[in-house]
Coordinates of C-alpha atoms and ligand atoms in Angstrom, one line a residue:
Chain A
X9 CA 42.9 -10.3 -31.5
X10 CA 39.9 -12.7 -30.7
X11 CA 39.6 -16.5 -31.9
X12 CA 36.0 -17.8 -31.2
X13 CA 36.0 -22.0 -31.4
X14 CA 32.6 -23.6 -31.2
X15 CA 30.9 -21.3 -29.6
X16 CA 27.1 -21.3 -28.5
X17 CA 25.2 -18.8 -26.5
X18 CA 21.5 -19.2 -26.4
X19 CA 20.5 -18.9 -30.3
X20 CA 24.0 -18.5 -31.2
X21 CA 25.3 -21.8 -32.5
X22 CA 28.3 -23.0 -33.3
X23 CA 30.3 -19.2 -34.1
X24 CA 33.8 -19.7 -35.2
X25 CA 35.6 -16.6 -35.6
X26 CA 39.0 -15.1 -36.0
X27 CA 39.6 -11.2 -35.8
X28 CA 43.1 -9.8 -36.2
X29 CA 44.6 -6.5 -34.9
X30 CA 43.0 -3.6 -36.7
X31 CA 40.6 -5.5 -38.3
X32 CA 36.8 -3.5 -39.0
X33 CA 34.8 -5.9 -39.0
X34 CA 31.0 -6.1 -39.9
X35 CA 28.4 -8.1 -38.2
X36 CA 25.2 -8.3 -40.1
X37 CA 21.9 -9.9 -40.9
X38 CA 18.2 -9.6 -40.2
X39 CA 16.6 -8.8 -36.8
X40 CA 16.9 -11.4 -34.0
X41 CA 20.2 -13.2 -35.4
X42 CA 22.2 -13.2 -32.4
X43 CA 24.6 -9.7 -33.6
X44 CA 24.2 -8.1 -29.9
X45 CA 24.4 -11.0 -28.3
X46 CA 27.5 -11.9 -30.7
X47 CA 28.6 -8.5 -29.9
X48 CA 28.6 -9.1 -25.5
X49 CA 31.1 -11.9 -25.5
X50 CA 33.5 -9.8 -26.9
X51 CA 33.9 -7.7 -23.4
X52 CA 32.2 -10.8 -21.5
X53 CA 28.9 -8.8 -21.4
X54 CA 27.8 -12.7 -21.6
X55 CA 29.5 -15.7 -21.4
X56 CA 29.3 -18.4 -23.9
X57 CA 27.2 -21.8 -22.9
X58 CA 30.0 -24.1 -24.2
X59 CA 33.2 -23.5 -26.9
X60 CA 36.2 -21.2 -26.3
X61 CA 37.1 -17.3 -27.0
X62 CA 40.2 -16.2 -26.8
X63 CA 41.6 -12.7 -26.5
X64 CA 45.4 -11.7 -27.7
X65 CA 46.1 -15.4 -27.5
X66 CA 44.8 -16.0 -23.9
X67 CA 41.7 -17.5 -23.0
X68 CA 39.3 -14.4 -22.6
X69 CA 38.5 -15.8 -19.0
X70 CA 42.2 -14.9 -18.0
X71 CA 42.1 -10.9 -18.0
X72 CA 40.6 -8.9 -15.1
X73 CA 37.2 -8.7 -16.3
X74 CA 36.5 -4.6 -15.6
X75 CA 40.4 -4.2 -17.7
X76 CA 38.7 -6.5 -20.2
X77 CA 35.5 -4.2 -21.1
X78 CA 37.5 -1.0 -20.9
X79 CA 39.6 -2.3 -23.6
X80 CA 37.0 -3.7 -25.3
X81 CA 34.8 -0.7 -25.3
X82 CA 30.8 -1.3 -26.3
X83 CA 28.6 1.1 -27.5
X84 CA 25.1 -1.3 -26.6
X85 CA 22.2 -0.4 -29.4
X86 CA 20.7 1.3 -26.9
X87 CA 22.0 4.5 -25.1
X88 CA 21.0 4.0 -21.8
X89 CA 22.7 6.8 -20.5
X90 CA 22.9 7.6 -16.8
X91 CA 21.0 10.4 -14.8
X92 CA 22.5 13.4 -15.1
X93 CA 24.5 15.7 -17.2
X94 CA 26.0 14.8 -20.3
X95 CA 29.7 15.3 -18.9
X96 CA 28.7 13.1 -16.0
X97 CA 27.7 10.0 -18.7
X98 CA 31.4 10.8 -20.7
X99 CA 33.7 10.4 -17.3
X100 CA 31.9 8.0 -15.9
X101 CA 34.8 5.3 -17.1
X102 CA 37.9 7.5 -16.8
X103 CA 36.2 8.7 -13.2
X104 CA 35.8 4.7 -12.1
X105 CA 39.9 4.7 -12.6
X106 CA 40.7 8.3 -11.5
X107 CA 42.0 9.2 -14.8
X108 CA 39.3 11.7 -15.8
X109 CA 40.7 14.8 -17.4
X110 CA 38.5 17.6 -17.3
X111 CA 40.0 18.8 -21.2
X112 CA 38.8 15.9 -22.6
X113 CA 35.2 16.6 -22.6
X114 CA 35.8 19.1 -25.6
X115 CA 37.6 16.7 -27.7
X116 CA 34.9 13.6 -27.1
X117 CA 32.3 16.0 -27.7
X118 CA 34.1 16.9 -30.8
X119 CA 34.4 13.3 -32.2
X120 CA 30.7 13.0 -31.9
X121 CA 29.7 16.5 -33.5
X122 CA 28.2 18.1 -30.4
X123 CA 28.7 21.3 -29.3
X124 CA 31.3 21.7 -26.2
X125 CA 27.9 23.4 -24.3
X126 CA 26.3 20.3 -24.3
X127 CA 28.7 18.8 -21.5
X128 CA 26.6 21.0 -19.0
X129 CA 22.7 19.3 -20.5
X130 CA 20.9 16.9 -19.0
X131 CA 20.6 14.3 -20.6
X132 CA 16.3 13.5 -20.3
X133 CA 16.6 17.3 -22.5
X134 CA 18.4 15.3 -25.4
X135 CA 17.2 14.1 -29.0
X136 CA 17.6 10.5 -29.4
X137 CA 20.5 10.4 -32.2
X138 CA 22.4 13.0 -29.7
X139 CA 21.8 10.2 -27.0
X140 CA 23.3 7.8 -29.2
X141 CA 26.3 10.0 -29.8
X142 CA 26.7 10.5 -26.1
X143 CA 26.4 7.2 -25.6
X144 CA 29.2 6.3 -28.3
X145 CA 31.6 9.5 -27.1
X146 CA 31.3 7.2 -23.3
X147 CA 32.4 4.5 -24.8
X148 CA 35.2 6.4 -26.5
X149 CA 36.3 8.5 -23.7
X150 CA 37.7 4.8 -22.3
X151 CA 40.1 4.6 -25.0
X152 CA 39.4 1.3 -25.7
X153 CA 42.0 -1.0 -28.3
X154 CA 38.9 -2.4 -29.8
X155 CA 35.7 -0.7 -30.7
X156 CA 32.5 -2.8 -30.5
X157 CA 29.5 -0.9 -32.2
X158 CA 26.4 -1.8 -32.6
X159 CA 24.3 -0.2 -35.0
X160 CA 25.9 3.2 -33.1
X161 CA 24.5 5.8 -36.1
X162 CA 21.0 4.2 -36.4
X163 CA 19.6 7.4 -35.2
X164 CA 21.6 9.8 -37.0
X165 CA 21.0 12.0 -40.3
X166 CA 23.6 10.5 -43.7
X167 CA 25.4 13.9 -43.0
X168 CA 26.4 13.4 -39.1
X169 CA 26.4 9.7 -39.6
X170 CA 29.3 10.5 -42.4
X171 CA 31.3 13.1 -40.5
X172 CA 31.5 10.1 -37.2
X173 CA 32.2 7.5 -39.7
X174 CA 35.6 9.6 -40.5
X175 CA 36.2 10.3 -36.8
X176 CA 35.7 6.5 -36.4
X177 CA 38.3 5.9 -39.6
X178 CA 40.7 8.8 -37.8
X179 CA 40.8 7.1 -34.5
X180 CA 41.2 4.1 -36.0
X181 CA 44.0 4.5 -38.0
X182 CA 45.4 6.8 -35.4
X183 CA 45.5 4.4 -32.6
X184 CA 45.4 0.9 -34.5
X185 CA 42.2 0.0 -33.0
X186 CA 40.0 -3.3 -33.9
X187 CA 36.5 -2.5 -34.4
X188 CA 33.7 -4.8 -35.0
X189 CA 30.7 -3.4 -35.5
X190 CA 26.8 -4.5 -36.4
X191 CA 24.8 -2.3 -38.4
X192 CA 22.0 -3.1 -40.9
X193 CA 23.0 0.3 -43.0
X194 CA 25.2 -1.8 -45.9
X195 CA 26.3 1.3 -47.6
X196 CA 27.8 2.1 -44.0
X197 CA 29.3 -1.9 -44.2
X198 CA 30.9 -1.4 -47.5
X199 CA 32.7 2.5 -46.2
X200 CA 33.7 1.0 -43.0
X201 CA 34.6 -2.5 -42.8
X202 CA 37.2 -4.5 -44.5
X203 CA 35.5 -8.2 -43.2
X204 CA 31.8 -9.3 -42.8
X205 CA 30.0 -12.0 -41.5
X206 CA 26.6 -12.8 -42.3
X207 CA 24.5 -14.1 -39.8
X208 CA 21.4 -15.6 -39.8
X209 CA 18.9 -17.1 -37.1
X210 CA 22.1 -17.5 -35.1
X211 CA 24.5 -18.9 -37.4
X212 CA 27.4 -17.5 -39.5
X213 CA 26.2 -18.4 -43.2
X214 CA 29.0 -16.4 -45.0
X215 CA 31.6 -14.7 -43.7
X216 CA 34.4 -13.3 -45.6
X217 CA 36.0 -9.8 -47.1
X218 CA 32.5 -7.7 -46.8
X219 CA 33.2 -6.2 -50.7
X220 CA 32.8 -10.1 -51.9
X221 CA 29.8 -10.7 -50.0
X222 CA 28.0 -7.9 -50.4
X223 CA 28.7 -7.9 -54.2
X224 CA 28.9 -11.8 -54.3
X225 CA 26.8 -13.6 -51.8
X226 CA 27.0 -17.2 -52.5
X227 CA 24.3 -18.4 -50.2
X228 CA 20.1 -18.0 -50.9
X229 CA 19.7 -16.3 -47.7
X230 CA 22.4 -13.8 -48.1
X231 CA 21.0 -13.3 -51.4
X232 CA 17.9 -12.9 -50.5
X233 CA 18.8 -10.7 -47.3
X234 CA 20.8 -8.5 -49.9
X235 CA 17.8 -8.5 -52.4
Chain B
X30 CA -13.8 9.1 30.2
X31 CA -13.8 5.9 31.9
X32 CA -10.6 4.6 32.1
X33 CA -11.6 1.0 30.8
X34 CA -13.7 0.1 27.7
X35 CA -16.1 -2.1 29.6
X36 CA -16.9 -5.6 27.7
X37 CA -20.4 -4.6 26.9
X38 CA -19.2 -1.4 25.4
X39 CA -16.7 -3.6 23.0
X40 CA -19.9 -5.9 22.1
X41 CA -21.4 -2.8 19.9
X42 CA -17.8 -2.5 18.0
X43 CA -20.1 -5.1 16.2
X44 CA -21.5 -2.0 14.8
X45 CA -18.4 -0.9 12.8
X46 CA -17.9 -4.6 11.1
X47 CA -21.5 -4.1 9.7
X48 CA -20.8 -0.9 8.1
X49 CA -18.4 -2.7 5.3
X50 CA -20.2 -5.5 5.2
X51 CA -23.3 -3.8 4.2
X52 CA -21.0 -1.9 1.7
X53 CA -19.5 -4.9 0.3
X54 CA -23.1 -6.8 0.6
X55 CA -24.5 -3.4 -1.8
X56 CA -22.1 -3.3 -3.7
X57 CA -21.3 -7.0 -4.7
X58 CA -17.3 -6.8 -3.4
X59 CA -17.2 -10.1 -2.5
X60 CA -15.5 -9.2 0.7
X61 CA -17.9 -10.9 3.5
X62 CA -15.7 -13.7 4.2
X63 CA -12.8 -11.3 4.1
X64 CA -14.2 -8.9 6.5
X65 CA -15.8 -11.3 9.2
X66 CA -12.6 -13.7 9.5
X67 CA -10.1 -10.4 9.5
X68 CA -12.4 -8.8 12.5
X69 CA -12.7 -12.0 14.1
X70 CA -9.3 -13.0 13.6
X71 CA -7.8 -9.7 14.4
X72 CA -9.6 -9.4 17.5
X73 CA -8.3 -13.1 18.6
X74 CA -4.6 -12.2 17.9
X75 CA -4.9 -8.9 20.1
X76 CA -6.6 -10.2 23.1
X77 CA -4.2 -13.2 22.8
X78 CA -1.5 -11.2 22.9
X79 CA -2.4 -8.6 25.7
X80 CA -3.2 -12.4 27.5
X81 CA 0.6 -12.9 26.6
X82 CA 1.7 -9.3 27.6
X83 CA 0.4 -9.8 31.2
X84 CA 2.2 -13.6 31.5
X85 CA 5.4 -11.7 30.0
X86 CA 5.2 -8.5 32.1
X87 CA 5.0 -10.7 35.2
X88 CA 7.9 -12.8 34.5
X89 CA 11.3 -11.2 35.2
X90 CA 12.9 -8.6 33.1
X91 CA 15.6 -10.6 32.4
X92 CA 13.7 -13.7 30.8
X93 CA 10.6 -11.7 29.6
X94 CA 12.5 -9.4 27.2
X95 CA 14.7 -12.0 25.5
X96 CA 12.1 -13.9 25.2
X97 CA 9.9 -11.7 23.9
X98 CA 12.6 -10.1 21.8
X99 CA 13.0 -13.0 20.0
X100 CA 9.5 -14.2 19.1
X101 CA 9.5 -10.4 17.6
X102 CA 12.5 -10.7 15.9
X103 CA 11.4 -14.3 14.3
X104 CA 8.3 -13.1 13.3
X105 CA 9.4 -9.8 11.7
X106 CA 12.5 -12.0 10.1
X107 CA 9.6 -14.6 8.2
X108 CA 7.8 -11.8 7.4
X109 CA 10.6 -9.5 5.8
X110 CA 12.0 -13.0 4.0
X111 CA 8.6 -13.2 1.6
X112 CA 9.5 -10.2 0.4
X113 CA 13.6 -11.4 -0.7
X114 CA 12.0 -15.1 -2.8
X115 CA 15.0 -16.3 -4.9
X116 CA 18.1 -14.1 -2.7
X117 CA 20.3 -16.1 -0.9
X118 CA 20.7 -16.5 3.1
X119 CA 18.0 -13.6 2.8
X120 CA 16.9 -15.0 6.5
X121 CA 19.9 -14.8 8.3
X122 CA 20.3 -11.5 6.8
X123 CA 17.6 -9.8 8.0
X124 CA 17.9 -11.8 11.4
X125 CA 21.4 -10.2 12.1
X126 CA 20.0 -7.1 11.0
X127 CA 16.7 -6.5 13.2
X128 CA 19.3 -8.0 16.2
X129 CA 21.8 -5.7 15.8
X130 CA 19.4 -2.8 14.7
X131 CA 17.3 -3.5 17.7
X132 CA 20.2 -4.1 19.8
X133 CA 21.7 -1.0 19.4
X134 CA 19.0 1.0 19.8
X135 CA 17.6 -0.9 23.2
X136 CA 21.4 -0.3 24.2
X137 CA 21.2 3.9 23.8
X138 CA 17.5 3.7 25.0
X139 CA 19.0 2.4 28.3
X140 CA 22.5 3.9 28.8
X141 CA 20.5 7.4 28.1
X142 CA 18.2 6.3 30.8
X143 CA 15.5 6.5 28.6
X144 CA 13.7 3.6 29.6
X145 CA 13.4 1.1 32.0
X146 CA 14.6 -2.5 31.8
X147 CA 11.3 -3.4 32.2
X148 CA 9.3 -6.2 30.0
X149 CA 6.1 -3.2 30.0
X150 CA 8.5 -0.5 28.7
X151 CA 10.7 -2.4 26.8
X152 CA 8.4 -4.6 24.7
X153 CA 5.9 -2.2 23.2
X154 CA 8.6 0.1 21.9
X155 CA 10.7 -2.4 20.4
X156 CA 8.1 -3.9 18.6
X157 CA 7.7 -0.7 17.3
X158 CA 11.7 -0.6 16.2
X159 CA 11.3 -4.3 14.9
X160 CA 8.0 -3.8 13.4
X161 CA 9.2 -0.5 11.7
X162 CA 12.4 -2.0 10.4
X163 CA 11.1 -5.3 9.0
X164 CA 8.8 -3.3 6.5
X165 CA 11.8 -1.1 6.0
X166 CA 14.0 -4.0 5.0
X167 CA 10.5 -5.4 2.6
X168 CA 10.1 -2.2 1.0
X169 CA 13.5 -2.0 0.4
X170 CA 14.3 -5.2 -1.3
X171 CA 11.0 -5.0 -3.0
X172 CA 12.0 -1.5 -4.5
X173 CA 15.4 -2.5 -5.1
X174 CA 14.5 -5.5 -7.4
X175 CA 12.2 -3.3 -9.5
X176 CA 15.4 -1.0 -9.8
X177 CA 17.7 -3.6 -11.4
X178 CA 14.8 -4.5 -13.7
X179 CA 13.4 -1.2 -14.8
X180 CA 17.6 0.0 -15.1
X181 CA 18.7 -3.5 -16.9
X182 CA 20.2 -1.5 -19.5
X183 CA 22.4 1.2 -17.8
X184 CA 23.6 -1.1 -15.6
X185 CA 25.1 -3.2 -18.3
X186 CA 26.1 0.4 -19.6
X187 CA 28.0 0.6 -16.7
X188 CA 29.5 -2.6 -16.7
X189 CA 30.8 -2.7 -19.9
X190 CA 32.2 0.4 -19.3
X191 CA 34.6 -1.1 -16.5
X192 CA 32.5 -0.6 -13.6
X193 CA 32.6 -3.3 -10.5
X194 CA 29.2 -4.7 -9.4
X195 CA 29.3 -2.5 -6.3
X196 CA 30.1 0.9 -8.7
X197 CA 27.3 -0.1 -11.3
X198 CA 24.8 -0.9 -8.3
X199 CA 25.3 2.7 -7.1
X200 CA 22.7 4.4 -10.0
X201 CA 20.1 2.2 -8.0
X202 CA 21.2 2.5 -4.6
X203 CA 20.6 5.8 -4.5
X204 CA 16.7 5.1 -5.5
X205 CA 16.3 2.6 -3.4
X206 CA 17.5 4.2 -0.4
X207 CA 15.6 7.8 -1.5
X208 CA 12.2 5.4 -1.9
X209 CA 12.8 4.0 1.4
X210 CA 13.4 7.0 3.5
X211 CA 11.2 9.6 1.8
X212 CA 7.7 8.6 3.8
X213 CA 9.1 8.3 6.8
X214 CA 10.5 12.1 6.3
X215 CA 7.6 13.2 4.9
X216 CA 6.0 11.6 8.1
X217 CA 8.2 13.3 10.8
X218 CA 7.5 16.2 9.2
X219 CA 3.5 16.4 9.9
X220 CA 3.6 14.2 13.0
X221 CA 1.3 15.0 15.4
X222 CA -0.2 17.7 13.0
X223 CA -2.4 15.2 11.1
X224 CA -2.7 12.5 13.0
X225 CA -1.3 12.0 16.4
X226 CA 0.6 9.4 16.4
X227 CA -0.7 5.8 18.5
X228 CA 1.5 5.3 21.4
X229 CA 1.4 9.2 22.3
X230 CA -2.9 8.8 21.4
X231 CA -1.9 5.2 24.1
X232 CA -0.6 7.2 26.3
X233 CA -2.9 10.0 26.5
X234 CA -5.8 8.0 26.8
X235 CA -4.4 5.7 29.7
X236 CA -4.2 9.3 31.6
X237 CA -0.5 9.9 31.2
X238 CA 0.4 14.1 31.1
X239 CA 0.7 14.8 27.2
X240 CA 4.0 16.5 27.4
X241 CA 5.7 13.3 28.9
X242 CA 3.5 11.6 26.3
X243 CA 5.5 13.7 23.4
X244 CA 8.7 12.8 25.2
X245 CA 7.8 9.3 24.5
X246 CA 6.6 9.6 21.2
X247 CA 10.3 11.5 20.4
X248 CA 12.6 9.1 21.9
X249 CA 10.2 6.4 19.5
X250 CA 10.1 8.5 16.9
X251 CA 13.4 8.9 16.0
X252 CA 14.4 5.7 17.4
X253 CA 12.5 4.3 14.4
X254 CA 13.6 7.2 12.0
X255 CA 17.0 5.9 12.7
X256 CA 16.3 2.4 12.6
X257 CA 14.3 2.3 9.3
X258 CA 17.2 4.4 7.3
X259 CA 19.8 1.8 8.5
X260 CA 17.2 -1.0 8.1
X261 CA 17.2 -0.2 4.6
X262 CA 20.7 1.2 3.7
X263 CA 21.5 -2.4 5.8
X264 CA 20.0 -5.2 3.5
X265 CA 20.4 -3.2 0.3
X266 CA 24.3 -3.2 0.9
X267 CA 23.7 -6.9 1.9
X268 CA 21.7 -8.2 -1.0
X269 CA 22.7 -5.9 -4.2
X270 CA 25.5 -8.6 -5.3
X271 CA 23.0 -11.1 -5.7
X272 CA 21.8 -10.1 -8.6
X273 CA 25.5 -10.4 -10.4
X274 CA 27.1 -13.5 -11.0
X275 CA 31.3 -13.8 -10.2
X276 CA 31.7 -12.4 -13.5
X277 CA 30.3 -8.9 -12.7
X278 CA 27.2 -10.0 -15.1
X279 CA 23.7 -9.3 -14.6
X280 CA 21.9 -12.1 -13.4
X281 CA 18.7 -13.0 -15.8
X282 CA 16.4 -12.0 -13.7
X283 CA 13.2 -14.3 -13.9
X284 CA 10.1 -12.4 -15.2
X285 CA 7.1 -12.6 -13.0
Ligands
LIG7 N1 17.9 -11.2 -22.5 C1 17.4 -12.1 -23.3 N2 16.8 -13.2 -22.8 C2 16.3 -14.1 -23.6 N3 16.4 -14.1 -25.0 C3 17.1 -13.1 -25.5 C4 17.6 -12.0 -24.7 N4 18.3 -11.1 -25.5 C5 18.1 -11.6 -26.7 N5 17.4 -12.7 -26.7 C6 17.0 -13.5 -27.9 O1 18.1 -13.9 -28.6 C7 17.9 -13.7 -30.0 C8 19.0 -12.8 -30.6 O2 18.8 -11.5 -30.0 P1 19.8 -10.3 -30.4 O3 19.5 -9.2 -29.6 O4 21.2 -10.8 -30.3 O5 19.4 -10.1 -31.9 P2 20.0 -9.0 -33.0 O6 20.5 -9.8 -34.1 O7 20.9 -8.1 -32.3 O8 18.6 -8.3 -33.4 P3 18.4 -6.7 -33.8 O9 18.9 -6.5 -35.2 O10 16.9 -6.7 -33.7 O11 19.1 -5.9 -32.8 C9 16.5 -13.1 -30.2 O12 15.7 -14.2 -30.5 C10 16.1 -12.6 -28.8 O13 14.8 -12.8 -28.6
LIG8 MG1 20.7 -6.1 -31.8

């Protein structure tokens, strides 16, 4: 699905990086390591300062750049949802292609465990974990072929965080979807991911299947990081 | 009244200088400099001016106004441009603007029959239009820069969601223009109730009838209503790309 070769992007040095077709794939290490800025040249959020990504086996630079990031759907680490109602943050992609279906609010609200009156709230009169599940049902409601996440239940209780993680898994499996995601919960790495790389100060240290490094981390820093 | 200020009369405007002076003196402002060059200076470029006026209104209409017209416009252009540092062919912009902003509304002004081709009526109200738009066109590239900084992260929201530079730019357009239009709205709305406004107060005093001062102060009223909302809807169409690069990112802006 994505091939990374030599890539740098301000602290990022050096990522190489292959991700296959339904891959979950974890992005993790301490604060400041480049994972969000890792995570925005997957849609071309950002564009690398030298090395090559490629995307289904054409350079990323090749698709229509809006086509790219609605298949590539990002949920950023921050909400940052638009003024207005909660229904006007969920069709704002659909809407921007005309493909909005009024039905569908139920069912993204559904995914994220909010009630179907919330579609009507403003958003300034929400919490901030039901921000960041508005903000992760917009991404959604694009119906993107490869989820990138980062740290998208950070905000949420282990009970709602557990019931989205299965939604995640359903839609997933469902539709085949890739998702890489960043999170610093590891119990949430170890339900949800089958790979992991470990990064740190902007290079990948380990990377590997995320049971083996989480159970086995053969460098200091990922020990360390883990201890 | 008499209907000239005579030029011993204007010697004991002195009086008002020395009234913040002797504030700024008391209090330790550190404004005399200020306020003695900005008097003397101030009084320099008017009587200069009104010394230009007369050369200007005795020339013909049809070299007076251009010319005139054009010193405006340059001006008003330099002035606006301070305000766009760092966005591209931001003077040309704002010249085509003002000329086709002023243009247009010089061309209703005289096809309504208005006003005369005249340099006397024609230059005093469109410096009015020019002066009124150029702050327009400031205020609204100032405002619209502090939009795409203060909403970095929903417009990368709305990026990466698919949107195209000029569908992301919309959650600040809409600021930027309300911002922009909201004093002079607020301002039509108490005109003449709170302060009458200075060419109708011009007119008044130089012993014109104050109705056909109000019909005056409407057609330049809403002349410059008109010309500050396009003014501003203008540039901010003309400048929001800028801050994108030709890969629908968000440019880093550069912190101040
Ligand atoms: N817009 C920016 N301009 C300059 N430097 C930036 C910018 N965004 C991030 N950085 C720097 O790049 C480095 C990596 O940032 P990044 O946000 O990718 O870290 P992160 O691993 O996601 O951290 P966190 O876990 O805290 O979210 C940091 O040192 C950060 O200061
Ligand atoms: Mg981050």
């Amino acid at each position: 699905m994505y091939s990374f070769h030599n890539v740098h992007k301000g602290i990022l040095q050096n990522i190489n990086v292959t991700i296959e077709k339904g891959e979950k794939v974890i992005i993790f290490g301490p604060s400041g390591s480049g994972k969000s800025t890792l995570l925005h040249l997957f849609n071309r959020l950002q564009d690398p300062d030298e090395g090559k990504i490629h995307f289904k086996d054409n350079p990323i630079q090749s698709y229509h750049i809006p086509d790219l990031r609605n298949q590539a759907g990002l949920v950023m680490q921050a909400p940052h949802l638009f003024p207005g109602t909660v229904l006007d943050n969920i069709k704002y992609g659909p809407s921007l292609r005309g493909d909005w279906r009024e039905q569908d609010g139920e069912e993204l609200l559904a995914y994220v465990q909010l009630p179907t009156e919330y579609l009507s709230r403003d958003v300034n009169h929400l919490s901030g974990g039901e921000q960041q599940r508005v903000s992760l049902a917009r991404t959604l409601a694009n119906k993107p072929e490869v989820l990138l996440l980062d740290e998208p239940t950070s905000a949420l209780d282990q009970h709602t965080i557990e019931e989205i993680e299965d939604v995640l898994e359903e839609l997933i499996h469902e539709h085949q979807l890739t998702m890489i995601m960043v999170t610093h919960n590891l119990k949430q790495a170890k339900r949800l991911g089958d790979k992991g790389i470990f990064l740190s100060e902007g290079e990948i240290l380990e990377s590997g299947l995320i049971l083996d490094l989480l159970e086995t981390p053969t460098t200091t820093s990922l020990q360390s990081f883990l201890a | 009244m008499s209907p000239e200020i005579s030029n011993q009369s204007l010697l004991f405007l002195i009086v008002f200088v020395l009234v913040p002076l002797w504030l700024s003196y008391y209090y330790q402002l550190g404004l005399k400099r200020d306020i003695i060059w900005s008097s003397i200076r101030g009084a320099l470029q008017l009587f200069l001016i009104g010394y230009a006026l007369n050369f200007l209104f005795d020339l013909p209409a049809i070299q007076g106004i251009p010319l005139m017209l054009s010193v405006m416009i340059t001006v008003a252009s330099f002035h606006a441009k301070k305000k766009g540092e760092g966005i591209p062919r931001m003077l040309s912009t704002i010249v085509i603007g003002l000329i086709l902003i002023e243009g247009s509304v010089l061309s209703l002004w005289l096809l309504a029959d208005m006003i005369e081709f005249t340099p006397s009526q024609v230059i005093p109200m469109s410096g009015m239009v020019i002066g009124n738009s150029m702050v327009a066109m400031g205020l609204a590239i100032e405002r619209m820069r502090s939009e795409f900084k203060e909403n970095e992260g929903r417009i990368l929201a709305a990026l990466s969601l698919g949107a195209k530079p000029s569908q992301s730019s919309k959650i600040i357009l809409q600021q930027t223009l309300q911002s922009s239009l909201i004093p002079n709205v607020d301002q039509l709305k108490t005109i003449g109730l709170v302060q009458l406004p200075g060419m109708m107060t011009g007119l008044i005093l130089g012993g014109v009838n104050p109705v056909t001062a109000i019909k005056y102060q409407l057609v330049i009223s809403l002349s410059i209503f008109s010309a500050v909302s396009i003014s501003a809807i203008y540039i901010t169409l003309m400048t929001y790309k800028y801050f994108y690069n030709d890969r629908m990112q968000l440019k880093r802006m550069e912190s101040e």
